[in-house]
mmCIF file of C-alpha atoms in Angstrom:
data_model
loop_
_atom_site.group_PDB
_atom_site.id
_atom_site.type_symbol
_atom_site.label_atom_id
_atom_site.label_comp_id
_atom_site.label_asym_id
_atom_site.label_seq_id
_atom_site.Cartn_x
_atom_site.Cartn_y
_atom_site.Cartn_z
ATOM 1 C CA UNK A 1 -0.328 0.185 -0.045
ATOM 2 C CA UNK A 2 1.661 3.223 -1.143
ATOM 3 C CA UNK A 3 1.770 5.968 1.362
ATOM 4 C CA UNK A 4 2.864 9.666 1.654
ATOM 5 C CA UNK A 5 6.583 10.192 1.452
ATOM 6 C CA UNK A 6 8.594 13.366 3.209
ATOM 7 C CA UNK A 7 8.508 15.170 -0.043
ATOM 8 C CA UNK A 8 4.563 14.843 -0.313
ATOM 9 C CA UNK A 9 4.063 15.733 3.171
ATOM 10 C CA UNK A 10 6.126 18.817 2.668
ATOM 11 C CA UNK A 11 3.881 19.849 -0.224
ATOM 12 C CA UNK A 12 0.918 19.524 1.494
ATOM 13 C CA UNK A 13 1.957 21.047 4.655
ATOM 14 C CA UNK A 14 4.211 23.739 3.581
ATOM 15 C CA UNK A 15 6.698 25.652 5.790
ATOM 16 C CA UNK A 16 10.001 25.251 8.109
ATOM 17 C CA UNK A 17 9.098 27.199 10.766
ATOM 18 C CA UNK A 18 8.733 25.267 14.532
ATOM 19 C CA UNK A 19 4.829 25.206 14.296
ATOM 20 C CA UNK A 20 4.804 23.794 10.899
ATOM 21 C CA UNK A 21 7.384 20.872 11.662
ATOM 22 C CA UNK A 22 5.282 19.980 14.956
ATOM 23 C CA UNK A 23 2.248 19.748 12.855
ATOM 24 C CA UNK A 24 3.769 17.251 10.543
ATOM 25 C CA UNK A 25 5.240 15.233 13.252
ATOM 26 C CA UNK A 26 1.586 15.358 15.132
ATOM 27 C CA UNK A 27 0.014 14.140 11.330
ATOM 28 C CA UNK A 28 2.843 10.951 11.271
ATOM 29 C CA UNK A 29 2.016 10.131 14.804
ATOM 30 C CA UNK A 30 -1.878 10.270 14.382
ATOM 31 C CA UNK A 31 -1.681 8.485 11.071
ATOM 32 C CA UNK A 32 -0.584 5.200 12.905
ATOM 33 C CA UNK A 33 -3.688 5.126 14.590
ATOM 34 C CA UNK A 34 -7.486 4.931 13.911
ATOM 35 C CA UNK A 35 -8.668 7.644 16.753
ATOM 36 C CA UNK A 36 -10.630 10.798 15.669
ATOM 37 C CA UNK A 37 -8.654 14.018 15.090
ATOM 38 C CA UNK A 38 -10.076 17.500 15.565
ATOM 39 C CA UNK A 39 -8.499 20.138 13.603
ATOM 40 C CA UNK A 40 -8.799 23.556 14.665
ATOM 41 C CA UNK A 41 -7.278 27.217 13.948
ATOM 42 C CA UNK A 42 -8.530 30.077 12.111
ATOM 43 C CA UNK A 43 -9.964 30.390 8.616
ATOM 44 C CA UNK A 44 -7.630 29.580 5.617
ATOM 45 C CA UNK A 45 -5.023 27.893 7.369
ATOM 46 C CA UNK A 46 -5.143 24.870 5.582
ATOM 47 C CA UNK A 47 -7.125 22.189 7.770
ATOM 48 C CA UNK A 48 -8.382 20.270 4.793
ATOM 49 C CA UNK A 49 -4.618 19.814 3.563
ATOM 50 C CA UNK A 50 -3.600 18.496 6.677
ATOM 51 C CA UNK A 51 -6.420 16.246 6.939
ATOM 52 C CA UNK A 52 -5.688 15.061 3.544
ATOM 53 C CA UNK A 53 -2.131 14.670 4.335
ATOM 54 C CA UNK A 54 -3.002 12.700 7.376
ATOM 55 C CA UNK A 55 -5.043 10.311 5.196
ATOM 56 C CA UNK A 56 -2.338 9.699 2.602
ATOM 57 C CA UNK A 57 0.059 8.937 5.593
ATOM 58 C CA UNK A 58 -2.335 6.544 6.872
ATOM 59 C CA UNK A 59 -2.890 2.760 6.146
ATOM 60 C CA UNK A 60 -6.224 3.622 4.491
ATOM 61 C CA UNK A 61 -4.321 5.703 1.891
ATOM 62 C CA UNK A 62 -5.601 3.415 -0.988
ATOM 63 C CA UNK A 63 -9.448 4.084 0.157
ATOM 64 C CA UNK A 64 -11.253 7.140 -0.326
ATOM 65 C CA UNK A 65 -10.890 10.637 1.440
ATOM 66 C CA UNK A 66 -14.124 12.167 1.484
ATOM 67 C CA UNK A 67 -14.549 16.118 2.243
ATOM 68 C CA UNK A 68 -17.647 17.548 3.663
ATOM 69 C CA UNK A 69 -18.348 21.093 4.760
ATOM 70 C CA UNK A 70 -20.939 20.506 7.747
ATOM 71 C CA UNK A 71 -22.181 24.159 7.349
ATOM 72 C CA UNK A 72 -22.788 24.314 3.181
ATOM 73 C CA UNK A 73 -25.518 21.612 3.701
ATOM 74 C CA UNK A 74 -28.736 22.683 4.204
ATOM 75 C CA UNK A 75 -30.135 21.256 7.261
ATOM 76 C CA UNK A 76 -33.064 19.080 5.870
ATOM 77 C CA UNK A 77 -30.430 17.619 3.703
ATOM 78 C CA UNK A 78 -27.870 16.834 6.077
ATOM 79 C CA UNK A 79 -29.238 13.555 7.388
ATOM 80 C CA UNK A 80 -29.279 12.046 3.786
ATOM 81 C CA UNK A 81 -25.971 13.414 2.771
ATOM 82 C CA UNK A 82 -24.060 11.493 5.899
ATOM 83 C CA UNK A 83 -26.398 8.682 5.965
ATOM 84 C CA UNK A 84 -27.847 8.148 2.893
ATOM 85 C CA UNK A 85 -31.422 7.143 1.765
ATOM 86 C CA UNK A 86 -33.793 4.281 0.252
ATOM 87 C CA UNK A 87 -35.942 4.988 -2.729
ATOM 88 C CA UNK A 88 -39.514 6.748 -1.975
ATOM 89 C CA UNK A 89 -38.395 7.211 1.824
ATOM 90 C CA UNK A 90 -39.498 11.061 1.281
ATOM 91 C CA UNK A 91 -40.538 13.320 -1.451
ATOM 92 C CA UNK A 92 -37.885 13.373 -3.959
ATOM 93 C CA UNK A 93 -36.075 10.302 -2.935
ATOM 94 C CA UNK A 94 -36.712 8.828 -6.553
ATOM 95 C CA UNK A 95 -33.275 6.062 -5.879
ATOM 96 C CA UNK A 96 -31.502 4.751 -3.010
ATOM 97 C CA UNK A 97 -28.611 6.983 -2.339
ATOM 98 C CA UNK A 98 -25.291 6.133 -0.450
ATOM 99 C CA UNK A 99 -24.446 8.690 2.107
ATOM 100 C CA UNK A 100 -20.744 9.803 2.943
ATOM 101 C CA UNK A 101 -20.123 7.361 5.686
ATOM 102 C CA UNK A 102 -20.673 4.285 3.500
ATOM 103 C CA UNK A 103 -18.640 6.003 0.449
ATOM 104 C CA UNK A 104 -15.807 6.568 2.953
ATOM 105 C CA UNK A 105 -15.843 3.166 4.177
ATOM 106 C CA UNK A 106 -12.505 1.638 4.677
ATOM 107 C CA UNK A 107 -11.150 5.480 4.246
ATOM 108 C CA UNK A 108 -11.409 8.603 5.629
ATOM 109 C CA UNK A 109 -14.118 11.035 6.129
ATOM 110 C CA UNK A 110 -13.334 14.629 6.835
ATOM 111 C CA UNK A 111 -16.205 16.780 8.210
ATOM 112 C CA UNK A 112 -14.992 20.408 8.153
ATOM 113 C CA UNK A 113 -16.639 23.382 10.328
ATOM 114 C CA UNK A 114 -18.276 20.632 12.482
ATOM 115 C CA UNK A 115 -19.287 23.369 14.874
ATOM 116 C CA UNK A 116 -22.227 24.129 12.263
ATOM 117 C CA UNK A 117 -23.557 20.813 12.831
ATOM 118 C CA UNK A 118 -27.082 20.976 14.145
ATOM 119 C CA UNK A 119 -27.683 19.290 17.313
ATOM 120 C CA UNK A 120 -30.317 16.653 16.504
ATOM 121 C CA UNK A 121 -27.402 15.840 13.737
ATOM 122 C CA UNK A 122 -24.693 15.567 16.589
ATOM 123 C CA UNK A 123 -26.555 13.124 18.431
ATOM 124 C CA UNK A 124 -26.701 10.908 15.429
ATOM 125 C CA UNK A 125 -22.911 11.615 14.607
ATOM 126 C CA UNK A 126 -22.356 10.382 18.132
ATOM 127 C CA UNK A 127 -23.928 7.217 17.829
ATOM 128 C CA UNK A 128 -22.575 6.507 14.598
ATOM 129 C CA UNK A 129 -19.024 7.169 15.816
ATOM 130 C CA UNK A 130 -19.689 4.832 19.274
ATOM 131 C CA UNK A 131 -21.097 1.595 16.866
ATOM 132 C CA UNK A 132 -19.749 2.321 13.790
ATOM 133 C CA UNK A 133 -22.888 1.801 11.937
ATOM 134 C CA UNK A 134 -25.310 3.553 9.774
ATOM 135 C CA UNK A 135 -28.923 3.372 8.991
ATOM 136 C CA UNK A 136 -30.225 5.044 5.532
ATOM 137 C CA UNK A 137 -33.359 7.038 6.109
ATOM 138 C CA UNK A 138 -36.259 4.769 5.121
ATOM 139 C CA UNK A 139 -34.213 1.638 6.034
ATOM 140 C CA UNK A 140 -34.884 -0.829 9.154
ATOM 141 C CA UNK A 141 -31.074 -2.256 8.379
ATOM 142 C CA UNK A 142 -28.037 -0.932 9.728
ATOM 143 C CA UNK A 143 -25.006 -1.037 7.490
ATOM 144 C CA UNK A 144 -21.323 -1.271 9.366
ATOM 145 C CA UNK A 145 -18.661 0.672 8.272
ATOM 146 C CA UNK A 146 -14.977 1.282 8.990
ATOM 147 C CA UNK A 147 -14.494 5.010 8.755
ATOM 148 C CA UNK A 148 -11.623 7.156 10.109
ATOM 149 C CA UNK A 149 -13.087 10.515 11.212
ATOM 150 C CA UNK A 150 -11.283 13.894 10.886
ATOM 151 C CA UNK A 151 -13.434 17.064 12.157
ATOM 152 C CA UNK A 152 -12.190 20.799 11.950
ATOM 153 C CA UNK A 153 -13.634 24.234 12.702
ATOM 154 C CA UNK A 154 -12.621 27.671 13.352
ATOM 155 C CA UNK A 155 -14.709 28.091 16.438
ATOM 156 C CA UNK A 156 -13.803 27.587 20.113
ATOM 157 C CA UNK A 157 -16.109 24.520 20.725
ATOM 158 C CA UNK A 158 -15.810 24.667 24.437
ATOM 159 C CA UNK A 159 -17.426 28.179 24.221
ATOM 160 C CA UNK A 160 -19.714 26.573 21.714
ATOM 161 C CA UNK A 161 -20.445 23.933 24.652
ATOM 162 C CA UNK A 162 -21.159 26.488 27.098
ATOM 163 C CA UNK A 163 -23.445 28.151 24.741
ATOM 164 C CA UNK A 164 -25.477 25.235 24.405
ATOM 165 C CA UNK A 165 -24.754 25.012 20.328
ATOM 166 C CA UNK A 166 -22.288 22.051 20.628
ATOM 167 C CA UNK A 167 -22.126 18.654 22.675
ATOM 168 C CA UNK A 168 -19.843 17.959 25.026
ATOM 169 C CA UNK A 169 -19.783 14.187 24.578
ATOM 170 C CA UNK A 170 -19.322 14.688 20.725
ATOM 171 C CA UNK A 171 -16.639 17.134 21.452
ATOM 172 C CA UNK A 172 -14.477 14.694 23.934
ATOM 173 C CA UNK A 173 -15.369 11.754 21.358
ATOM 174 C CA UNK A 174 -13.946 14.020 18.181
ATOM 175 C CA UNK A 175 -11.141 15.515 20.496
ATOM 176 C CA UNK A 176 -8.959 12.560 20.787
ATOM 177 C CA UNK A 177 -6.053 13.536 19.119
ATOM 178 C CA UNK A 178 -6.242 17.374 18.573
ATOM 179 C CA UNK A 179 -3.944 19.459 16.179
ATOM 180 C CA UNK A 180 -4.148 23.345 16.522
ATOM 181 C CA UNK A 181 -3.042 25.128 13.160
ATOM 182 C CA UNK A 182 -1.586 28.506 13.752
ATOM 183 C CA UNK A 183 -2.510 32.007 12.080
ATOM 184 C CA UNK A 184 0.073 32.930 9.255
ATOM 185 C CA UNK A 185 0.852 35.999 11.356
ATOM 186 C CA UNK A 186 2.313 33.492 13.637
ATOM 187 C CA UNK A 187 4.531 31.773 11.508
ATOM 188 C CA UNK A 188 5.718 34.645 8.870
ATOM 189 C CA UNK A 189 8.908 32.976 8.614
ATOM 190 C CA UNK A 190 7.199 30.471 6.122
ATOM 191 C CA UNK A 191 6.238 33.251 3.843
ATOM 192 C CA UNK A 192 8.953 33.060 1.268
ATOM 193 C CA UNK A 193 8.651 29.123 0.948
ATOM 194 C CA UNK A 194 4.792 29.434 0.920
ATOM 195 C CA UNK A 195 5.364 32.417 -2.097
ATOM 196 C CA UNK A 196 7.493 29.911 -4.325
ATOM 197 C CA UNK A 197 5.428 26.912 -3.568
ATOM 198 C CA UNK A 198 2.173 28.625 -4.999
ATOM 199 C CA UNK A 199 4.504 29.897 -7.756
ATOM 200 C CA UNK A 200 5.604 26.637 -8.789
ATOM 201 C CA UNK A 201 2.172 24.989 -8.755
ATOM 202 C CA UNK A 202 0.446 26.211 -11.686
ATOM 203 C CA UNK A 203 0.515 30.076 -11.376
ATOM 204 C CA UNK A 204 2.687 31.268 -14.099
ATOM 205 C CA UNK A 205 4.869 28.195 -13.048
ATOM 206 C CA UNK A 206 6.895 28.364 -16.355
ATOM 207 C CA UNK A 207 7.489 32.202 -16.322
ATOM 208 C CA UNK A 208 6.819 33.317 -12.432
ATOM 209 C CA UNK A 209 6.928 36.739 -11.278
ATOM 210 C CA UNK A 210 10.173 37.553 -8.959
ATOM 211 C CA UNK A 211 9.376 39.255 -5.757
ATOM 212 C CA UNK A 212 12.154 41.511 -4.646
ATOM 213 C CA UNK A 213 13.612 41.668 -0.982
ATOM 214 C CA UNK A 214 11.524 44.711 -0.021
ATOM 215 C CA UNK A 215 8.335 42.896 -1.619
ATOM 216 C CA UNK A 216 9.061 39.859 0.450
ATOM 217 C CA UNK A 217 9.437 42.513 3.657
ATOM 218 C CA UNK A 218 6.210 43.843 2.692
ATOM 219 C CA UNK A 219 4.390 40.214 2.900
ATOM 220 C CA UNK A 220 6.013 39.506 6.133
ATOM 221 C CA UNK A 221 4.967 42.647 7.684
ATOM 222 C CA UNK A 222 1.320 42.218 6.631
ATOM 223 C CA UNK A 223 -1.504 40.823 8.904
ATOM 224 C CA UNK A 224 -3.106 38.106 6.879
ATOM 225 C CA UNK A 225 -6.218 38.100 8.228
ATOM 226 C CA UNK A 226 -7.345 35.649 5.481
ATOM 227 C CA UNK A 227 -4.510 33.459 6.395
ATOM 228 C CA UNK A 228 -2.582 31.220 3.721
ATOM 229 C CA UNK A 229 -5.853 31.127 1.575
ATOM 230 C CA UNK A 230 -5.037 35.241 1.177
ATOM 231 C CA UNK A 231 -1.438 34.983 0.518
ATOM 232 C CA UNK A 232 -2.275 32.392 -2.300
ATOM 233 C CA UNK A 233 -4.742 34.642 -3.730
ATOM 234 C CA UNK A 234 -2.433 37.683 -3.980
ATOM 235 C CA UNK A 235 0.416 35.042 -5.485
ATOM 236 C CA UNK A 236 -1.951 34.390 -7.784
ATOM 237 C CA UNK A 237 -3.120 38.134 -8.734
ATOM 238 C CA UNK A 238 0.950 38.515 -9.001
ATOM 239 C CA UNK A 239 1.133 35.656 -11.481
ATOM 240 C CA UNK A 240 -1.567 37.049 -13.713
ATOM 241 C CA UNK A 241 -0.119 40.758 -13.735
ATOM 242 C CA UNK A 242 3.298 40.503 -13.680
ATOM 243 C CA UNK A 243 4.198 37.228 -15.112
ATOM 244 C CA UNK A 244 8.124 37.344 -15.934
ATOM 245 C CA UNK A 245 8.388 40.530 -14.078
ATOM 246 C CA UNK A 246 9.763 41.959 -10.901
ATOM 247 C CA UNK A 247 7.532 42.585 -8.049
ATOM 248 C CA UNK A 248 8.650 45.456 -5.793
ATOM 249 C CA UNK A 249 6.994 48.125 -3.573
ATOM 250 C CA UNK A 250 5.039 49.512 -6.136
ATOM 251 C CA UNK A 251 3.451 46.384 -7.520
ATOM 252 C CA UNK A 252 2.910 45.232 -3.819
ATOM 253 C CA UNK A 253 0.725 48.337 -3.409
ATOM 254 C CA UNK A 254 -1.567 47.494 -6.317
ATOM 255 C CA UNK A 255 -1.618 43.699 -4.994
ATOM 256 C CA UNK A 256 -2.471 44.587 -1.559
ATOM 257 C CA UNK A 257 -5.449 46.849 -2.920
ATOM 258 C CA UNK A 258 -6.461 44.743 -6.088
ATOM 259 C CA UNK A 259 -9.709 46.311 -7.015
ATOM 260 C CA UNK A 260 -8.706 49.926 -6.987
ATOM 261 C CA UNK A 261 -5.028 51.047 -6.940
ATOM 262 C CA UNK A 262 -3.921 54.369 -6.166
ATOM 263 C CA UNK A 263 -1.550 54.068 -9.079
ATOM 264 C CA UNK A 264 -3.563 52.150 -12.058
ATOM 265 C CA UNK A 265 -0.730 52.122 -14.427
ATOM 266 C CA UNK A 266 0.891 49.650 -12.128
ATOM 267 C CA UNK A 267 -1.814 47.082 -12.885
ATOM 268 C CA UNK A 268 -0.629 46.567 -16.538
ATOM 269 C CA UNK A 269 0.904 43.202 -16.979
ATOM 270 C CA UNK A 270 3.401 41.860 -19.219
ATOM 271 C CA UNK A 271 4.513 45.591 -20.342
ATOM 272 C CA UNK A 272 1.799 45.828 -23.004
ATOM 273 C CA UNK A 273 1.602 49.594 -24.211
ATOM 274 C CA UNK A 274 -1.991 50.528 -23.863
ATOM 275 C CA UNK A 275 -3.643 53.631 -25.776
ATOM 276 C CA UNK A 276 -3.375 56.537 -23.403
ATOM 277 C CA UNK A 277 -7.033 57.351 -23.318
ATOM 278 C CA UNK A 278 -7.692 53.928 -21.933
ATOM 279 C CA UNK A 279 -7.510 54.154 -18.230
ATOM 280 C CA UNK A 280 -8.970 57.856 -18.294
ATOM 281 C CA UNK A 281 -11.745 56.827 -20.096
ATOM 282 C CA UNK A 282 -12.466 54.135 -17.749
ATOM 283 C CA UNK A 283 -12.113 56.161 -14.623
ATOM 284 C CA UNK A 284 -14.310 58.889 -16.412
ATOM 285 C CA UNK A 285 -16.924 56.002 -17.091
ATOM 286 C CA UNK A 286 -17.100 55.179 -13.334
ATOM 287 C CA UNK A 287 -17.785 58.800 -12.168
ATOM 288 C CA UNK A 288 -21.179 58.427 -14.139
ATOM 289 C CA UNK A 289 -22.164 55.537 -12.361
ATOM 290 C CA UNK A 290 -24.276 55.901 -8.909
ATOM 291 C CA UNK A 291 -22.914 55.021 -5.449
ATOM 292 C CA UNK A 292 -23.117 51.473 -4.419
ATOM 293 C CA UNK A 293 -25.053 52.045 -1.365
ATOM 294 C CA UNK A 294 -29.105 52.066 -2.632
ATOM 295 C CA UNK A 295 -31.084 54.890 -0.778
ATOM 296 C CA UNK A 296 -34.502 53.836 0.220
ATOM 297 C CA UNK A 297 -36.068 57.480 0.670
ATOM 298 C CA UNK A 298 -38.033 56.197 -2.710
ATOM 299 C CA UNK A 299 -38.541 53.266 -4.324
ATOM 300 C CA UNK A 300 -35.929 51.632 -6.406
ATOM 301 C CA UNK A 301 -35.630 49.766 -9.651
ATOM 302 C CA UNK A 302 -33.832 46.839 -8.304
ATOM 303 C CA UNK A 303 -32.796 45.326 -11.745
ATOM 304 C CA UNK A 304 -31.595 48.772 -13.153
ATOM 305 C CA UNK A 305 -29.812 49.205 -9.662
ATOM 306 C CA UNK A 306 -28.077 45.628 -9.960
ATOM 307 C CA UNK A 307 -26.897 46.158 -13.607
ATOM 308 C CA UNK A 308 -25.405 49.689 -12.742
ATOM 309 C CA UNK A 309 -23.492 47.671 -10.090
ATOM 310 C CA UNK A 310 -22.297 45.330 -12.410
ATOM 311 C CA UNK A 311 -21.333 48.072 -15.235
ATOM 312 C CA UNK A 312 -19.245 49.520 -12.445
ATOM 313 C CA UNK A 313 -17.188 46.625 -11.317
ATOM 314 C CA UNK A 314 -16.212 45.751 -14.928
ATOM 315 C CA UNK A 315 -15.201 49.102 -15.223
ATOM 316 C CA UNK A 316 -13.253 49.307 -12.095
ATOM 317 C CA UNK A 317 -11.680 45.839 -13.027
ATOM 318 C CA UNK A 318 -10.522 47.328 -16.584
ATOM 319 C CA UNK A 319 -9.176 50.274 -14.631
ATOM 320 C CA UNK A 320 -7.126 48.287 -12.204
ATOM 321 C CA UNK A 321 -5.638 46.078 -15.275
ATOM 322 C CA UNK A 322 -4.583 49.184 -17.223
ATOM 323 C CA UNK A 323 -7.684 48.375 -19.880
ATOM 324 C CA UNK A 324 -6.342 44.716 -20.426
ATOM 325 C CA UNK A 325 -9.554 42.591 -21.039
ATOM 326 C CA UNK A 326 -8.386 39.165 -20.450
ATOM 327 C CA UNK A 327 -6.788 40.200 -17.165
ATOM 328 C CA UNK A 328 -9.965 42.056 -16.064
ATOM 329 C CA UNK A 329 -11.992 39.088 -16.855
ATOM 330 C CA UNK A 330 -9.864 37.119 -14.465
ATOM 331 C CA UNK A 331 -9.875 39.674 -11.749
ATOM 332 C CA UNK A 332 -13.847 39.343 -11.680
ATOM 333 C CA UNK A 333 -13.373 35.495 -12.392
ATOM 334 C CA UNK A 334 -15.311 35.557 -15.780
ATOM 335 C CA UNK A 335 -14.450 33.924 -19.278
ATOM 336 C CA UNK A 336 -12.754 36.492 -21.525
ATOM 337 C CA UNK A 337 -15.779 36.121 -24.122
ATOM 338 C CA UNK A 338 -18.600 36.624 -21.454
ATOM 339 C CA UNK A 339 -16.618 40.154 -19.932
ATOM 340 C CA UNK A 340 -16.692 41.080 -23.655
ATOM 341 C CA UNK A 341 -20.204 40.465 -24.062
ATOM 342 C CA UNK A 342 -21.138 42.095 -20.832
ATOM 343 C CA UNK A 343 -19.071 45.355 -21.991
ATOM 344 C CA UNK A 344 -20.923 45.280 -25.559
ATOM 345 C CA UNK A 345 -24.010 44.997 -23.291
ATOM 346 C CA UNK A 346 -22.894 47.966 -21.011
ATOM 347 C CA UNK A 347 -21.453 50.158 -23.812
ATOM 348 C CA UNK A 348 -17.951 50.232 -22.428
ATOM 349 C CA UNK A 349 -15.470 51.379 -24.492
ATOM 350 C CA UNK A 350 -15.130 49.501 -27.803
ATOM 351 C CA UNK A 351 -11.298 50.972 -28.206
ATOM 352 C CA UNK A 352 -10.854 49.131 -24.568
ATOM 353 C CA UNK A 353 -11.907 45.940 -26.093
ATOM 354 C CA UNK A 354 -9.899 46.070 -29.371
ATOM 355 C CA UNK A 355 -6.541 46.888 -27.217
ATOM 356 C CA UNK A 356 -6.806 43.764 -24.620
#
């Protein structure tokens, strides 16, 4: 059975700080057992990556790893999602459904945001963990499962217990092996390694931007409220705007304020020369659009308001990228063709589209 090697572990849990080395050690220790693991830490710190590393380092590596966001499943569907249902067991149950516990049999089930799980489902989950059996909705038969459970949360579950939002008995059942992930601001020495890791994993890997020492100092001084996820997004923006270029202090000012830079000319990627009227024209067009906060002193046309908002965002994206349509489309997560169609619909400067 193939298990994770040292390099693969380092690729999933990136860094060389004392905290990260300790976490890798905890993961290797926990992987030798079948005990439940509770991963805690702020949002964006990489809890699912740690869970995935734990699974791959265990004897269950060849079996499924199923990740479920407990807070993203509607309350009325969570029982069916986790435990499955039989055909006809409720309206809309047109076929038998195998739940996540059965799908993860012999493998690992990762329940993210466990603190969001409703109390009645916490009771069901506790029973499954104790008995290692599930019963599909509408069935009279139990199905035995062999599942290693890893749970994660950014909440303080002890406080949730005190507030009556989380069951103490489930907490103790989950918290057999606790792993706490630090905020990125608590391990800033890992930032250079993380930046290089993200640049080498698909973000302009063939021709990446180069962060200067001054730029790296700015990264290490930032407070990173979004943690590693925020850093990853910033590196991706740098790869979009400055592929093959040097990223210094001026470029960092734009990257840390990607939507409206104080110096939009710094947003121009890959050295493309733009017509002199492009950015001023976009700024002038943006000035004609209503302020984003609606006033309810009188009724508003919601459709017109939303269209104005969409037009304003498109113009700001163009302004932020120096009028480069493909880069602006990436900034608002649209296909370039969709972005151009919206430009035509809202009559946003034809010459901008021609220069993209």
